[in-house]
Amino acid sequence: MSSKSKSFGEKILIFFVAIVGIVALIFTIIHMAYSPTPDKSRVTNETDIKVSVETSKETASPFIKTYDAEKFSSFSETKQMKILGSTCGKLEGDVPFVSIKNKKDSYVKISFRDNDSKNLVPDIKKISLYTADGMPVSPKKRLDIAVTYDFDHKTGNLSMHLSDFIPRDKLTFRGEEADVDATEDNIWFCIFEIEYSLEGNDYVSITAVSVGE
């Protein structure tokens, strides 16, 4: 075989390998984009507080972001909104689903524990509700909806029934159909920003669920 033929064959091989590599890369990117977020990427915690979220029906694992309150408040509004939006996941079904069709199924419980899994009893300062009508997520603070909840001062558990305060006529999804006339006031995701203190320190924890009937 001449050196010229050999060189041409090597070029063909390199071209083939490059094409295979590009196809593999594209496949990997698509797979990652349409796969649920790994559990290890769902929690951001810059404190020693472990926050857990429980719903009446276990579906996807929740996203939970916990920060020192002073640090979180130092972030720009754009960064804060990005953090809030990130708790809704990257695709449909990436966060826990809560039905508000009846009170029992609309249950959400939030617990606080230390590194030894012992219950912590925080002083709840404020719970702000943000909603988003779909994806991409654009959080909207809902001053028109008051979050109602119960707090167990012995266990530190915070519990709520979303059916108590989420209006059914504002749901993006009612039954099997999406609201074709949905506006930014419609609700697909509920994002909770919880401000609280423990042992003289202030914290912020953020989590989200999707809601429907």
Short mmCIF file of C-alpha atoms in Angstrom, two decimals:
data_model
loop_
_atom_site.label_atom_id
_atom_site.label_comp_id
_atom_site.label_asym_id
_atom_site.label_seq_id
_atom_site.Cartn_x
_atom_site.Cartn_y
_atom_site.Cartn_z
CA MET A 1 0.00 0.00 0.00
CA SER A 2 1.36 3.37 -0.97
CA SER A 3 1.90 6.06 1.65
CA LYS A 4 -0.69 8.17 -0.18
CA SER A 5 -3.35 5.44 0.11
CA LYS A 6 -2.43 4.88 3.76
CA SER A 7 -2.76 8.58 4.52
CA PHE A 8 -6.18 8.67 2.85
CA GLY A 9 -7.31 5.65 4.89
CA GLU A 10 -6.18 7.29 8.12
CA LYS A 11 -8.13 10.42 7.26
CA ILE A 12 -11.26 8.35 6.62
CA LEU A 13 -10.79 6.59 9.99
CA ILE A 14 -10.28 9.88 11.83
CA PHE A 15 -13.36 11.34 10.15
CA PHE A 16 -15.44 8.28 11.11
CA VAL A 17 -14.25 8.41 14.73
CA ALA A 18 -15.03 12.14 14.88
CA ILE A 19 -18.56 11.58 13.55
CA VAL A 20 -19.17 8.81 16.11
CA GLY A 21 -17.86 11.07 18.87
CA ILE A 22 -20.12 13.96 17.85
CA VAL A 23 -23.17 11.69 17.67
CA ALA A 24 -22.35 10.26 21.11
CA LEU A 25 -21.95 13.77 22.53
CA ILE A 26 -25.28 14.90 21.09
CA PHE A 27 -26.99 11.80 22.47
CA THR A 28 -25.47 12.42 25.92
CA ILE A 29 -26.62 16.05 25.94
CA ILE A 30 -30.16 15.09 24.90
CA HIS A 31 -30.25 12.31 27.49
CA MET A 32 -29.17 14.67 30.27
CA ALA A 33 -31.67 17.32 29.19
CA TYR A 34 -34.61 14.91 29.30
CA SER A 35 -33.61 12.88 32.36
CA PRO A 36 -34.72 13.63 35.93
CA THR A 37 -32.23 15.59 38.01
CA PRO A 38 -29.95 13.26 40.05
CA ASP A 39 -30.69 13.27 43.80
CA LYS A 40 -27.21 14.60 44.61
CA SER A 41 -27.97 17.72 42.56
CA ARG A 42 -31.29 18.46 44.25
CA VAL A 43 -29.96 19.80 47.55
CA THR A 44 -27.94 22.95 48.13
CA ASN A 45 -27.08 23.39 51.79
CA GLU A 46 -24.59 25.88 53.17
CA THR A 47 -25.65 25.21 56.78
CA ASP A 48 -25.79 22.33 59.28
CA ILE A 49 -29.57 22.14 59.00
CA LYS A 50 -31.13 19.24 57.14
CA VAL A 51 -34.53 20.11 55.71
CA SER A 52 -36.84 17.38 54.43
CA VAL A 53 -40.13 17.58 52.55
CA GLU A 54 -42.86 14.95 52.70
CA THR A 55 -46.03 14.81 50.61
CA SER A 56 -49.05 12.53 50.85
CA LYS A 57 -47.87 10.55 47.82
CA GLU A 58 -44.17 10.01 47.28
CA THR A 59 -43.26 10.93 43.73
CA ALA A 60 -40.07 12.75 42.75
CA SER A 61 -37.53 13.88 45.34
CA PRO A 62 -37.82 17.58 46.18
CA PHE A 63 -35.27 20.30 45.49
CA ILE A 64 -34.25 21.99 48.75
CA LYS A 65 -32.00 25.05 48.94
CA THR A 66 -30.87 26.33 52.36
CA TYR A 67 -28.79 29.45 52.94
CA ASP A 68 -27.71 31.79 55.68
CA ALA A 69 -30.35 34.53 55.46
CA GLU A 70 -27.83 37.38 55.30
CA LYS A 71 -25.97 35.72 52.45
CA PHE A 72 -29.15 35.01 50.51
CA SER A 73 -30.33 38.61 50.91
CA SER A 74 -26.98 39.79 49.51
CA PHE A 75 -27.70 38.05 46.20
CA SER A 76 -29.10 40.12 43.36
CA GLU A 77 -32.82 39.78 42.68
CA THR A 78 -31.97 38.00 39.43
CA LYS A 79 -29.90 35.39 41.28
CA GLN A 80 -32.57 34.94 43.93
CA MET A 81 -35.21 34.34 41.26
CA LYS A 82 -32.90 31.86 39.53
CA ILE A 83 -32.51 29.92 42.79
CA LEU A 84 -36.27 29.95 43.36
CA GLY A 85 -36.93 28.76 39.82
CA SER A 86 -34.33 26.00 40.03
CA THR A 87 -36.36 24.24 42.75
CA CYS A 88 -38.99 23.41 40.11
CA GLY A 89 -36.61 21.12 38.24
CA LYS A 90 -35.78 21.06 34.57
CA LEU A 91 -38.67 19.07 33.12
CA GLU A 92 -42.21 17.97 33.91
CA GLY A 93 -42.35 15.45 36.76
CA ASP A 94 -39.00 16.50 38.24
CA VAL A 95 -40.54 17.65 41.54
CA PRO A 96 -43.15 16.18 43.93
CA PHE A 97 -46.73 16.46 42.68
CA VAL A 98 -49.49 17.50 45.09
CA SER A 99 -53.16 17.15 44.24
CA ILE A 100 -55.52 19.71 45.74
CA LYS A 101 -58.63 17.81 44.71
CA ASN A 102 -59.17 16.95 48.36
CA LYS A 103 -57.57 18.05 51.63
CA LYS A 104 -55.97 14.70 52.47
CA ASP A 105 -53.95 14.52 49.26
CA SER A 106 -52.85 18.17 49.47
CA TYR A 107 -50.71 17.55 52.56
CA VAL A 108 -47.11 18.81 52.72
CA LYS A 109 -44.82 18.45 55.74
CA ILE A 110 -41.46 20.17 56.17
CA SER A 111 -39.05 19.01 58.89
CA PHE A 112 -35.78 20.38 60.24
CA ARG A 113 -33.00 18.20 61.67
CA ASP A 114 -29.37 18.47 62.67
CA ASN A 115 -26.46 16.37 61.42
CA ASP A 116 -27.35 13.66 63.95
CA SER A 117 -30.91 13.51 62.56
CA LYS A 118 -32.34 15.03 65.75
CA ASN A 119 -35.38 17.27 65.37
CA LEU A 120 -34.78 21.00 65.40
CA VAL A 121 -37.47 23.47 66.40
CA PRO A 122 -36.94 26.70 64.45
CA ASP A 123 -38.71 29.98 65.01
CA ILE A 124 -40.66 30.46 61.78
CA LYS A 125 -40.49 34.12 60.78
CA LYS A 126 -42.23 34.14 57.43
CA ILE A 127 -43.32 31.91 54.56
CA SER A 128 -43.52 33.56 51.16
CA LEU A 129 -45.30 31.86 48.27
CA TYR A 130 -44.14 32.16 44.69
CA THR A 131 -45.89 30.46 41.80
CA ALA A 132 -45.12 29.71 38.18
CA ASP A 133 -47.61 28.91 35.44
CA GLY A 134 -45.31 26.64 33.43
CA MET A 135 -41.85 26.10 32.00
CA PRO A 136 -39.51 27.85 31.65
CA VAL A 137 -40.17 28.84 35.24
CA SER A 138 -40.62 32.52 36.02
CA PRO A 139 -41.42 32.82 39.75
CA LYS A 140 -44.08 35.33 40.75
CA LYS A 141 -44.51 36.40 44.37
CA ARG A 142 -48.13 35.89 45.41
CA LEU A 143 -49.10 38.64 47.80
CA ASP A 144 -52.72 37.78 46.99
CA ILE A 145 -52.46 34.29 48.52
CA ALA A 146 -51.84 33.83 52.25
CA VAL A 147 -50.04 30.61 53.18
CA THR A 148 -51.74 28.85 56.09
CA TYR A 149 -49.86 26.22 58.05
CA ASP A 150 -49.57 24.40 61.38
CA PHE A 151 -46.36 24.23 63.37
CA ASP A 152 -45.57 21.59 65.99
CA HIS A 153 -43.46 23.30 68.65
CA LYS A 154 -42.36 19.93 70.05
CA THR A 155 -41.15 18.23 66.87
CA GLY A 156 -40.45 21.30 64.76
CA ASN A 157 -42.60 19.97 61.92
CA LEU A 158 -44.30 22.48 59.67
CA SER A 159 -47.37 21.14 57.89
CA MET A 160 -49.89 22.57 55.46
CA HIS A 161 -52.74 21.54 53.22
CA LEU A 162 -52.45 23.29 49.88
CA SER A 163 -56.17 22.90 49.25
CA ASP A 164 -56.71 25.40 52.09
CA PHE A 165 -55.20 28.30 50.17
CA ILE A 166 -54.43 27.40 46.53
CA PRO A 167 -57.43 28.41 44.35
CA ARG A 168 -58.49 25.55 42.08
CA ASP A 169 -59.66 27.90 39.36
CA LYS A 170 -56.08 29.19 39.01
CA LEU A 171 -54.49 25.81 38.31
CA THR A 172 -52.66 25.43 35.02
CA PHE A 173 -53.75 21.78 35.01
CA ARG A 174 -57.30 20.95 36.00
CA GLY A 175 -58.00 17.29 35.45
CA GLU A 176 -56.15 15.96 32.42
CA GLU A 177 -56.26 19.16 30.41
CA ALA A 178 -54.07 22.24 30.56
CA ASP A 179 -55.74 25.63 30.75
CA VAL A 180 -55.31 27.02 27.26
CA ASP A 181 -56.08 30.49 28.58
CA ALA A 182 -53.42 30.29 31.30
CA THR A 183 -51.85 33.54 32.44
CA GLU A 184 -48.93 34.30 34.73
CA ASP A 185 -51.42 34.15 37.63
CA ASN A 186 -52.06 30.48 36.90
CA ILE A 187 -50.37 27.92 39.09
CA TRP A 188 -48.37 24.89 38.05
CA PHE A 189 -45.63 25.22 40.65
CA CYS A 190 -45.75 26.43 44.25
CA ILE A 191 -42.40 27.65 45.53
CA PHE A 192 -42.05 28.17 49.28
CA GLU A 193 -39.45 30.53 50.72
CA ILE A 194 -39.24 29.84 54.46
CA GLU A 195 -37.47 32.34 56.70
CA TYR A 196 -36.63 31.13 60.20
CA SER A 197 -34.13 31.38 63.03
CA LEU A 198 -32.28 28.80 65.11
CA GLU A 199 -30.04 29.56 68.08
CA GLY A 200 -29.83 33.21 67.14
CA ASN A 201 -28.99 32.63 63.48
CA ASP A 202 -31.30 33.40 60.57
CA TYR A 203 -31.80 31.05 57.62
CA VAL A 204 -33.76 30.72 54.40
CA SER A 205 -34.92 27.40 52.94
CA ILE A 206 -36.59 27.11 49.54
CA THR A 207 -38.48 24.18 48.05
CA ALA A 208 -41.22 23.59 45.50
CA VAL A 209 -43.98 21.22 44.43
CA SER A 210 -46.12 20.99 41.32
CA VAL A 211 -49.86 21.21 41.87
CA GLY A 212 -52.97 20.11 40.06
CA GLU A 213 -56.14 18.11 40.49
#
